[in-house]
Coordinates of C-alpha atoms in Angstrom, one line a residue:
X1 CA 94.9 -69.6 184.1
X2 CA 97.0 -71.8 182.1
X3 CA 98.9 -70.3 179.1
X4 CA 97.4 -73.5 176.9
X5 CA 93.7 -72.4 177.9
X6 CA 94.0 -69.2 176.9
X7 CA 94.7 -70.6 173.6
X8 CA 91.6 -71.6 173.1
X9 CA 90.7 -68.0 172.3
X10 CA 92.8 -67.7 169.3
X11 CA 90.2 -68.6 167.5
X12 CA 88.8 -65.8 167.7
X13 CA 88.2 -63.2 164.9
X14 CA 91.1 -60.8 165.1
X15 CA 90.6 -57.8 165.5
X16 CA 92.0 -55.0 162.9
X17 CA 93.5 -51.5 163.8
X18 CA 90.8 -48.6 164.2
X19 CA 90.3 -46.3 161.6
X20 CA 91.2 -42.8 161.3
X21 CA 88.7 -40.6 163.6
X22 CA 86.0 -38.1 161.3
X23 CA 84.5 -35.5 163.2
X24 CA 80.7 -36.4 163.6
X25 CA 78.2 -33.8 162.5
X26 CA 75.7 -33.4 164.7
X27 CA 72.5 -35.3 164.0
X28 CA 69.2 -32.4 163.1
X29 CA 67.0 -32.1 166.0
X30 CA 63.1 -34.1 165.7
X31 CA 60.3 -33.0 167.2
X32 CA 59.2 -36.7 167.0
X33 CA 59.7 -38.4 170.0
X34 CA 62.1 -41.7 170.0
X35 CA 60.3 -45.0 170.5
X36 CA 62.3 -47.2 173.5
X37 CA 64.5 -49.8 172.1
X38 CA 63.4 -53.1 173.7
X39 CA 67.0 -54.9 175.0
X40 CA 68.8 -58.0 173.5
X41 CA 68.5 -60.6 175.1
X42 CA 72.1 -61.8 174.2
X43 CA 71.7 -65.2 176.6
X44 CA 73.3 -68.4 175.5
X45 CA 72.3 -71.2 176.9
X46 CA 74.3 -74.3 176.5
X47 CA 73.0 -77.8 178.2
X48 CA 75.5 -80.0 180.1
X49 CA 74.4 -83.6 180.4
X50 CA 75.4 -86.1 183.1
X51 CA 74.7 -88.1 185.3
X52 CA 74.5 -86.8 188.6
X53 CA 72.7 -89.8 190.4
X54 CA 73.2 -93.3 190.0
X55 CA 76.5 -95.4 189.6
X56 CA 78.3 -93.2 188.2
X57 CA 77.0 -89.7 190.4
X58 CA 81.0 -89.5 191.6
X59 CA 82.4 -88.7 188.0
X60 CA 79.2 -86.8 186.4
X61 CA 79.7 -84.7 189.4
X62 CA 83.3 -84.1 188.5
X63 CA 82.4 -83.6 185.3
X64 CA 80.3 -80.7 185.9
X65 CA 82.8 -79.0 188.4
X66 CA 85.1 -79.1 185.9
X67 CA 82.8 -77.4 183.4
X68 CA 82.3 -74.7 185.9
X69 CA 86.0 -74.0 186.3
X70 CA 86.1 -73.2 182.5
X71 CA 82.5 -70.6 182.6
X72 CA 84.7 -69.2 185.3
X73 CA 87.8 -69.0 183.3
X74 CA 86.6 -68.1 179.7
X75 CA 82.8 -67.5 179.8
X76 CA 81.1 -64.1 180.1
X77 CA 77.8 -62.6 181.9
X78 CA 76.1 -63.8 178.5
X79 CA 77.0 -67.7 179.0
X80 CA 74.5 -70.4 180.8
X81 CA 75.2 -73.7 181.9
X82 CA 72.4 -75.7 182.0
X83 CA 73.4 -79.1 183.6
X84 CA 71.0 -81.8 183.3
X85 CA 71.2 -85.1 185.2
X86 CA 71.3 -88.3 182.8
X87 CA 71.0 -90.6 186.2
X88 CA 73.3 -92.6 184.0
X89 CA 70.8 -94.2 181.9
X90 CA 69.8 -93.9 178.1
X91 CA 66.4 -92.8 179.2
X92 CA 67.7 -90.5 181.6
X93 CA 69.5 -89.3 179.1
X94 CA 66.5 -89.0 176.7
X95 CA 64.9 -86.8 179.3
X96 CA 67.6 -85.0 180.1
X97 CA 68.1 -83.8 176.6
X98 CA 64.6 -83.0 175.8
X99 CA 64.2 -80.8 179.1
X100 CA 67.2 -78.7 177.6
X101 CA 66.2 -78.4 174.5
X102 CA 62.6 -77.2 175.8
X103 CA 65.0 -74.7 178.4
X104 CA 66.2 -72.9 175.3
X105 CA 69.7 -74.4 174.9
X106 CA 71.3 -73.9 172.0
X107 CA 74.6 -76.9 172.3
X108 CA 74.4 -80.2 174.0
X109 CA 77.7 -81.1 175.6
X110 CA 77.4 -84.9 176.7
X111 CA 76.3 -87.6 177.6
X112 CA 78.9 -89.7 178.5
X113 CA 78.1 -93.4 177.7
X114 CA 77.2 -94.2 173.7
X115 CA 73.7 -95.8 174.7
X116 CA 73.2 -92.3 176.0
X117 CA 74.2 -90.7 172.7
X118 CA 72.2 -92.9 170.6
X119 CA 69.0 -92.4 173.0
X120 CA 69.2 -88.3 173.4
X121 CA 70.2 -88.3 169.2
X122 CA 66.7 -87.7 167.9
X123 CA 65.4 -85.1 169.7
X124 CA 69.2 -83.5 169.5
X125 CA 68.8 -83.4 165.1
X126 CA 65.3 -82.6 165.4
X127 CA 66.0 -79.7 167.1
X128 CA 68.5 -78.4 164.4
X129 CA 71.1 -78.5 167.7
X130 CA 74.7 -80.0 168.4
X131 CA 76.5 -82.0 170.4
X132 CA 79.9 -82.8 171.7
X133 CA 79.3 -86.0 173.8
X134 CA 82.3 -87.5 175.9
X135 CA 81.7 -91.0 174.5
X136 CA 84.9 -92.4 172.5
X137 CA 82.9 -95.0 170.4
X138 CA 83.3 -93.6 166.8
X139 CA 79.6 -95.2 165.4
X140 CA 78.1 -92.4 167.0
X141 CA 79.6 -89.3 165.7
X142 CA 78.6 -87.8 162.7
X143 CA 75.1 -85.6 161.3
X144 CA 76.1 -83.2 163.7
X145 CA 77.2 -85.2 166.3
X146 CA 81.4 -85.1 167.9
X147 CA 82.6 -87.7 169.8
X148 CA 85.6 -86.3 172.1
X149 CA 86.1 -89.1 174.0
X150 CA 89.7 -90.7 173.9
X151 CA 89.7 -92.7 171.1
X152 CA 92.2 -95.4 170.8
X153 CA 92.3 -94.2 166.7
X154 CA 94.5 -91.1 167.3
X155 CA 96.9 -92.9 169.7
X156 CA 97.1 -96.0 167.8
X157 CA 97.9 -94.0 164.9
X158 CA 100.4 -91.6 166.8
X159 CA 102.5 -94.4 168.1
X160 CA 102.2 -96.4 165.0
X161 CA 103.5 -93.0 163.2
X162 CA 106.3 -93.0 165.3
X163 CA 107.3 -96.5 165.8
X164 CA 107.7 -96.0 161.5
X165 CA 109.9 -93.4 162.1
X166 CA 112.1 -95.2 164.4
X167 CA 112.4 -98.0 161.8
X168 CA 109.7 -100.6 163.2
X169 CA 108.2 -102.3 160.4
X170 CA 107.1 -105.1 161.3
X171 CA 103.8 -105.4 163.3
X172 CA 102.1 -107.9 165.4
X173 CA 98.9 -107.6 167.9
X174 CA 97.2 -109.1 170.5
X175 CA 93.4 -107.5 171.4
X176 CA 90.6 -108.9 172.6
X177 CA 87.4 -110.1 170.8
X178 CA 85.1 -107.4 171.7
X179 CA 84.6 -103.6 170.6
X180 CA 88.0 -102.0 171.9
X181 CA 89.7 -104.7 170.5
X182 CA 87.7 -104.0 167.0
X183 CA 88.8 -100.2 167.1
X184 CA 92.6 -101.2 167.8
X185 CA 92.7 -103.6 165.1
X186 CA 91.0 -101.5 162.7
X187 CA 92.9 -98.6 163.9
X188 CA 96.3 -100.2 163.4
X189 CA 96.2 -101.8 160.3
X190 CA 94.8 -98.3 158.4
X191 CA 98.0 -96.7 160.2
X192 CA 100.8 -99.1 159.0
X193 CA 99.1 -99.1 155.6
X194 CA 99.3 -95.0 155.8
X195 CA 102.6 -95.0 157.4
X196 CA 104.4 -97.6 155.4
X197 CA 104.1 -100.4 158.0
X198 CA 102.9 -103.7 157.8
X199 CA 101.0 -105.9 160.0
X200 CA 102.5 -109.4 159.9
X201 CA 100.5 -111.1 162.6
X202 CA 97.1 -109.9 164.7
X203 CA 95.9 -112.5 167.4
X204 CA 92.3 -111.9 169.4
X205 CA 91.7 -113.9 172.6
X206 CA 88.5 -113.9 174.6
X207 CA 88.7 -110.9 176.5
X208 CA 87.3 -113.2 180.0
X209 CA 90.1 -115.4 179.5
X210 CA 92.4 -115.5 182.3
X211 CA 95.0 -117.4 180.4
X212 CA 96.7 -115.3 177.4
X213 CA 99.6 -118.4 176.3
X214 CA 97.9 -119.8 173.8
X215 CA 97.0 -116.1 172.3
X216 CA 100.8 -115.1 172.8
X217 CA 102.3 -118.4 171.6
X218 CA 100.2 -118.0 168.6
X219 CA 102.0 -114.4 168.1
X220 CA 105.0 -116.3 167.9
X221 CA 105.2 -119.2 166.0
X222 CA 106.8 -116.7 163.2
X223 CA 110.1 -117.2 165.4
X224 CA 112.8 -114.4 166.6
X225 CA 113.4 -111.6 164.6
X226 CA 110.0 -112.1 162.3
X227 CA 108.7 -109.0 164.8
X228 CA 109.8 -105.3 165.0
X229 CA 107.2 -104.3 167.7
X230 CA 103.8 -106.0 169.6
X231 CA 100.5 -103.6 169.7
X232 CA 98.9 -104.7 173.2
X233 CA 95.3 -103.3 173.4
X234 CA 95.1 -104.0 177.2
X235 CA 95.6 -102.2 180.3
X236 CA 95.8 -102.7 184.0
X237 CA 96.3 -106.3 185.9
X238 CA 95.6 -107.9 182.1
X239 CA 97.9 -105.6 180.4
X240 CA 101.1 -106.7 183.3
X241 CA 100.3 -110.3 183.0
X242 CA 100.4 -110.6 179.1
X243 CA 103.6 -108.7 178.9
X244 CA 105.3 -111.0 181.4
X245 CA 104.2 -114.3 179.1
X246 CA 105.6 -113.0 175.7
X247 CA 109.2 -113.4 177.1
X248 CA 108.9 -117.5 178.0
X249 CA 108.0 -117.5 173.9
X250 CA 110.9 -115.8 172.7
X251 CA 109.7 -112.4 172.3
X252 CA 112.3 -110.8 174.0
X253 CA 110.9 -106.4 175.0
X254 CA 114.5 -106.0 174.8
X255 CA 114.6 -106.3 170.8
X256 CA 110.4 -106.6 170.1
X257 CA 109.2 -102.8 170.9
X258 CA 106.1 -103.3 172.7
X259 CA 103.4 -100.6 172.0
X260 CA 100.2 -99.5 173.5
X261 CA 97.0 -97.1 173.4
X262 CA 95.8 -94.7 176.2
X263 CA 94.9 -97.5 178.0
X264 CA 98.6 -97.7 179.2
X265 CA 98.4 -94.4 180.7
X266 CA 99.2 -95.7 184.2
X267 CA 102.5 -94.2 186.0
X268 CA 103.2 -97.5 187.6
X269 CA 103.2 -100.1 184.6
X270 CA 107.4 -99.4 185.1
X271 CA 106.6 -102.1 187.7
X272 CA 106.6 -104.7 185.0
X273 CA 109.7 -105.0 184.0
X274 CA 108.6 -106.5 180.0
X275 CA 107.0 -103.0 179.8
X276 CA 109.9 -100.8 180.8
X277 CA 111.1 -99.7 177.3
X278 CA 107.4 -99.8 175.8
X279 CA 105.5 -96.7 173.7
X280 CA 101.8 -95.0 173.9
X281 CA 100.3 -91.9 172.6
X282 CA 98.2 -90.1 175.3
X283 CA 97.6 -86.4 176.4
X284 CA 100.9 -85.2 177.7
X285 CA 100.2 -85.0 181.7
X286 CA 102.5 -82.2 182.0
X287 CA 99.6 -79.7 180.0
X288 CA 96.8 -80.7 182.3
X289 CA 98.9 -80.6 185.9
X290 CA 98.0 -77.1 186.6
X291 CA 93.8 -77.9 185.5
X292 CA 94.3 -81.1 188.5
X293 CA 95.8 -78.7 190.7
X294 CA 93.4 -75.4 191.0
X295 CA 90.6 -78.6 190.3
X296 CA 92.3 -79.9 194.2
X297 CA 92.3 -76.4 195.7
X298 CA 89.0 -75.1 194.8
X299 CA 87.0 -78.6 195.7
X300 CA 89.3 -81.0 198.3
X301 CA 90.1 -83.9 196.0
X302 CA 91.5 -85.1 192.7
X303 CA 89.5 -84.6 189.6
X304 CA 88.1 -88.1 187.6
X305 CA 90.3 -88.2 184.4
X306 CA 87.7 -87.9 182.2
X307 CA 87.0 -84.4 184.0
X308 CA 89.4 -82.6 181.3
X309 CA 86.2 -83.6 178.4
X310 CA 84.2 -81.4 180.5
X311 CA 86.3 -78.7 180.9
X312 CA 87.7 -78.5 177.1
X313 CA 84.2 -78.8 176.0
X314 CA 82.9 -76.0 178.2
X315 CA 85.6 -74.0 177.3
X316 CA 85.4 -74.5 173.5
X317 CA 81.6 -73.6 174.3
X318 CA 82.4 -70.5 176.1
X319 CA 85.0 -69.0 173.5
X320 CA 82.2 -69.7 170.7
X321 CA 80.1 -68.1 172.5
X322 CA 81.7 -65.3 173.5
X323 CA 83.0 -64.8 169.9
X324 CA 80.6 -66.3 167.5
X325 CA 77.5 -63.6 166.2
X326 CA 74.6 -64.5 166.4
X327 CA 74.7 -68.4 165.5
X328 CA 78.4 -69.4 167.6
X329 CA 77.9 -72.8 167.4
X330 CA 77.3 -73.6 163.8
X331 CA 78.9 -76.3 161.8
X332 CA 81.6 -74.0 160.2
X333 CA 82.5 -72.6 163.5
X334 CA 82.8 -75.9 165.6
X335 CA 84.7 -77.4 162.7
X336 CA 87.1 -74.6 162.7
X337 CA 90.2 -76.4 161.0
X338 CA 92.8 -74.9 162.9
X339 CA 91.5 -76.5 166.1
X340 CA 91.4 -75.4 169.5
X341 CA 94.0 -75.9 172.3
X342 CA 92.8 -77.6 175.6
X343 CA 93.6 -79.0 178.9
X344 CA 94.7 -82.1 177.3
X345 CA 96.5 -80.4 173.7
X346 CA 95.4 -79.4 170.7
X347 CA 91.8 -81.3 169.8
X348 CA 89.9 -80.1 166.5
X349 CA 86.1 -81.7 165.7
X350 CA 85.9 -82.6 162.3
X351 CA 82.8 -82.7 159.9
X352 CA 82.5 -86.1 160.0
X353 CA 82.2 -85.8 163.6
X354 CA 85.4 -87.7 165.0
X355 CA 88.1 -85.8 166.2
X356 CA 91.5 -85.3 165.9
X357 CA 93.8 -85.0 168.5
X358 CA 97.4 -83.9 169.3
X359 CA 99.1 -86.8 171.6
X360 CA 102.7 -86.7 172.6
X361 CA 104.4 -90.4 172.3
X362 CA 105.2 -91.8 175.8
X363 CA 107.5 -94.1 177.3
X364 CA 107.7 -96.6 180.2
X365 CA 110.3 -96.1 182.8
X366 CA 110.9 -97.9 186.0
X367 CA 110.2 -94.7 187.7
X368 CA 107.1 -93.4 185.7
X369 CA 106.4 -92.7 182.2
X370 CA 107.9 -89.8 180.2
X371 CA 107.9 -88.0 177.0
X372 CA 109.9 -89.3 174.2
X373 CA 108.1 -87.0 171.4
X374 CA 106.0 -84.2 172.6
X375 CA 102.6 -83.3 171.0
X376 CA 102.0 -81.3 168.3
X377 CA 101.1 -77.2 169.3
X378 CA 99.4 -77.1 165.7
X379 CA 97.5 -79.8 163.3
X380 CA 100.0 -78.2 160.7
X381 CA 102.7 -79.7 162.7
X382 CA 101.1 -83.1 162.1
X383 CA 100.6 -82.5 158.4
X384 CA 96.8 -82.9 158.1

């Protein structure tokens, strides 16, 4: 098992050295017989929900192999999965959540979509439970409630933190107009406020446009050298095509530092050559390459990305478990500030019930993307 798994378990209480041995004296004899001591049933049951039919069948069942990789690494005779299929709908979901809740789980891990989380929500509180869904839409963490998605908040404020110390000042963006784009935006102008930044100029285009020139021109119209550095909140085809346009209006990559979110975690962006030079925080791939190998030997194929939520979740399930007393999932144990070390870094659930992650700050190279600031093996490390 990966070194950065085991981790995981340093959580755990630690253990003190024995004390000195007293010679026991020997208890009196009874005439009473001893009544039998009924056992413990020491049993945790922990629900996983996803969907397992529908759409998206292919990636809730990589989810769920995933979480079985980590009961088999960490979890003990005591710990139960109990996967639940969502069928990839809110109601599903609903259903889902309310059979494992009636099954005697005591965490929800999951759903995946934020409909979901919204829909399985009620009966979750009501049942006095928690739960660490893999959604990365923000609104619906909290009251118990973690959101462990990838959330473009921690990268954007990563890069942003070290663009600053590299000197970039100077800001401009280009999102879209929808929800992502929201989060970037909001994201990026509480980071250069925290980190001494400032964002001079933020343009939002209709995110089914197929033509970006009037967005980019826009961005701009301050002239060379009013830029330091260009957030782009886009990825794939879009993402390529935008970054080839802001050349033709004199925002040259070659002085303007163009910087990204998760979405640019994509080993062949190198391909566009206005992107070669460019910066993202993401999960550093070199932590979860041995997870996506044993995940290839033990079941024929690459695992979805989003397979590593499953398996740090299960895992950080497992350890609490295993560790935890009688109530190993309460709010002072999840929220343990020091954080817990998974397949894709350091992650720690917060009160609040968004999460902080450790992200190493990647670049774009013609021949893949590589590590230009590793992440963080403690939150200490990131001063928060």
């Amino acid at each position: 098992m990966a070194a950065g798994l085991l981790a995981l378990a340093a959580c755990a209480p630690t253990v003190g050295p024995e004390p000195p041995q007293v010679q026991a004296q020997q208890a009196p004899i009874t005439a009473e017989p001893l009544e039998p001591v009924a056992p413990v049933d020491r049993t945790v049951k922990v629900a996983l929900l996803v969907p397992l039919t529908g759409n998206a069948a292919e990636l809730g069942q990589g989810m769920l192999e995933a979480a079985q990789m980590a009961l088999f690494d960490l979890g003990d005779d005591s710990f139960q999965l109990i996967p639940r299929d969502t069928k990839g709908t809110p109601g599903g979901a609903s259903e889902a959540a309310r059979d494992a809740i009636a099954e005697g789980a005591q965490l929800i891990l999951g759903p995946l979509y934020s409909s979901s989380v919204g829909a399985v929500r009620p009966a979750v509180q009501g049942a006095g439970l928690g739960m660490i869904s893999f959604s990365n839409n923000m609104s619906q963490a909290g009251s118990g409630a973690w959101t462990i998605g990838f959330s473009p908040d921690n990268q954007v404020r990563r890069v942003v933190s070290y663009a600053r110390s590299q000197g970039i000042g100077r800001i401009g963006s280009l999102a879209p107009r929808d929800a992502y784009g929201d989060a970037v935006s909001t994201a990026l102008n509480a980071a250069a406020l925290d980190f001494g930044a400032r964002v001079v100029r933020t343009e939002r285009y209709d995110p089914a446009a197929t033509d970006l020139s009037p967005a980019v021109q826009s961005l701009a119209s301050g002239g060379p050298g009013s830029l330091d550095a260009v957030m782009l909140a886009e990825g794939g085809p879009k993402l390529r095509s935008v970054a080839s346009l802001l050349p033709a209006f004199q925002i040259d990559p070659a002085q303007v530092r163009l910087l990204g979110t998760g979405m640019w975690d994509d080993p062949t962006l190198g391909s566009e050559p206005a992107l070669v030079g460019g910066w993202y925080a993401a999960p550093d791939p070199a932590a979860r390459r041995d997870f996506e190998q044993r995940f290839e030997s033990i079941y024929g194929r690459r695992p979805p990305r989003l397979a590593t939520l499953a398996y740090d979740a299960a895992a950080l399930a497992a350890v609490l478990a295993r560790n935890g007393g009688p109530a190993p999932f309460d709010m002072m144990a999840l929220t343990n500030p020091n954080g817990f070390a998974g397949v894709d870094g350091i992650f720690r659930l917060r009160p609040d019930g968004l999460v902080d992650r450790g992200l190493a700050v990647m670049e774009v190279t013609p021949n893949g993307n590589r590590v230009i600031d590793p992440a963080p093996s403690s939150f200490q490390a990131l001063g928060f």
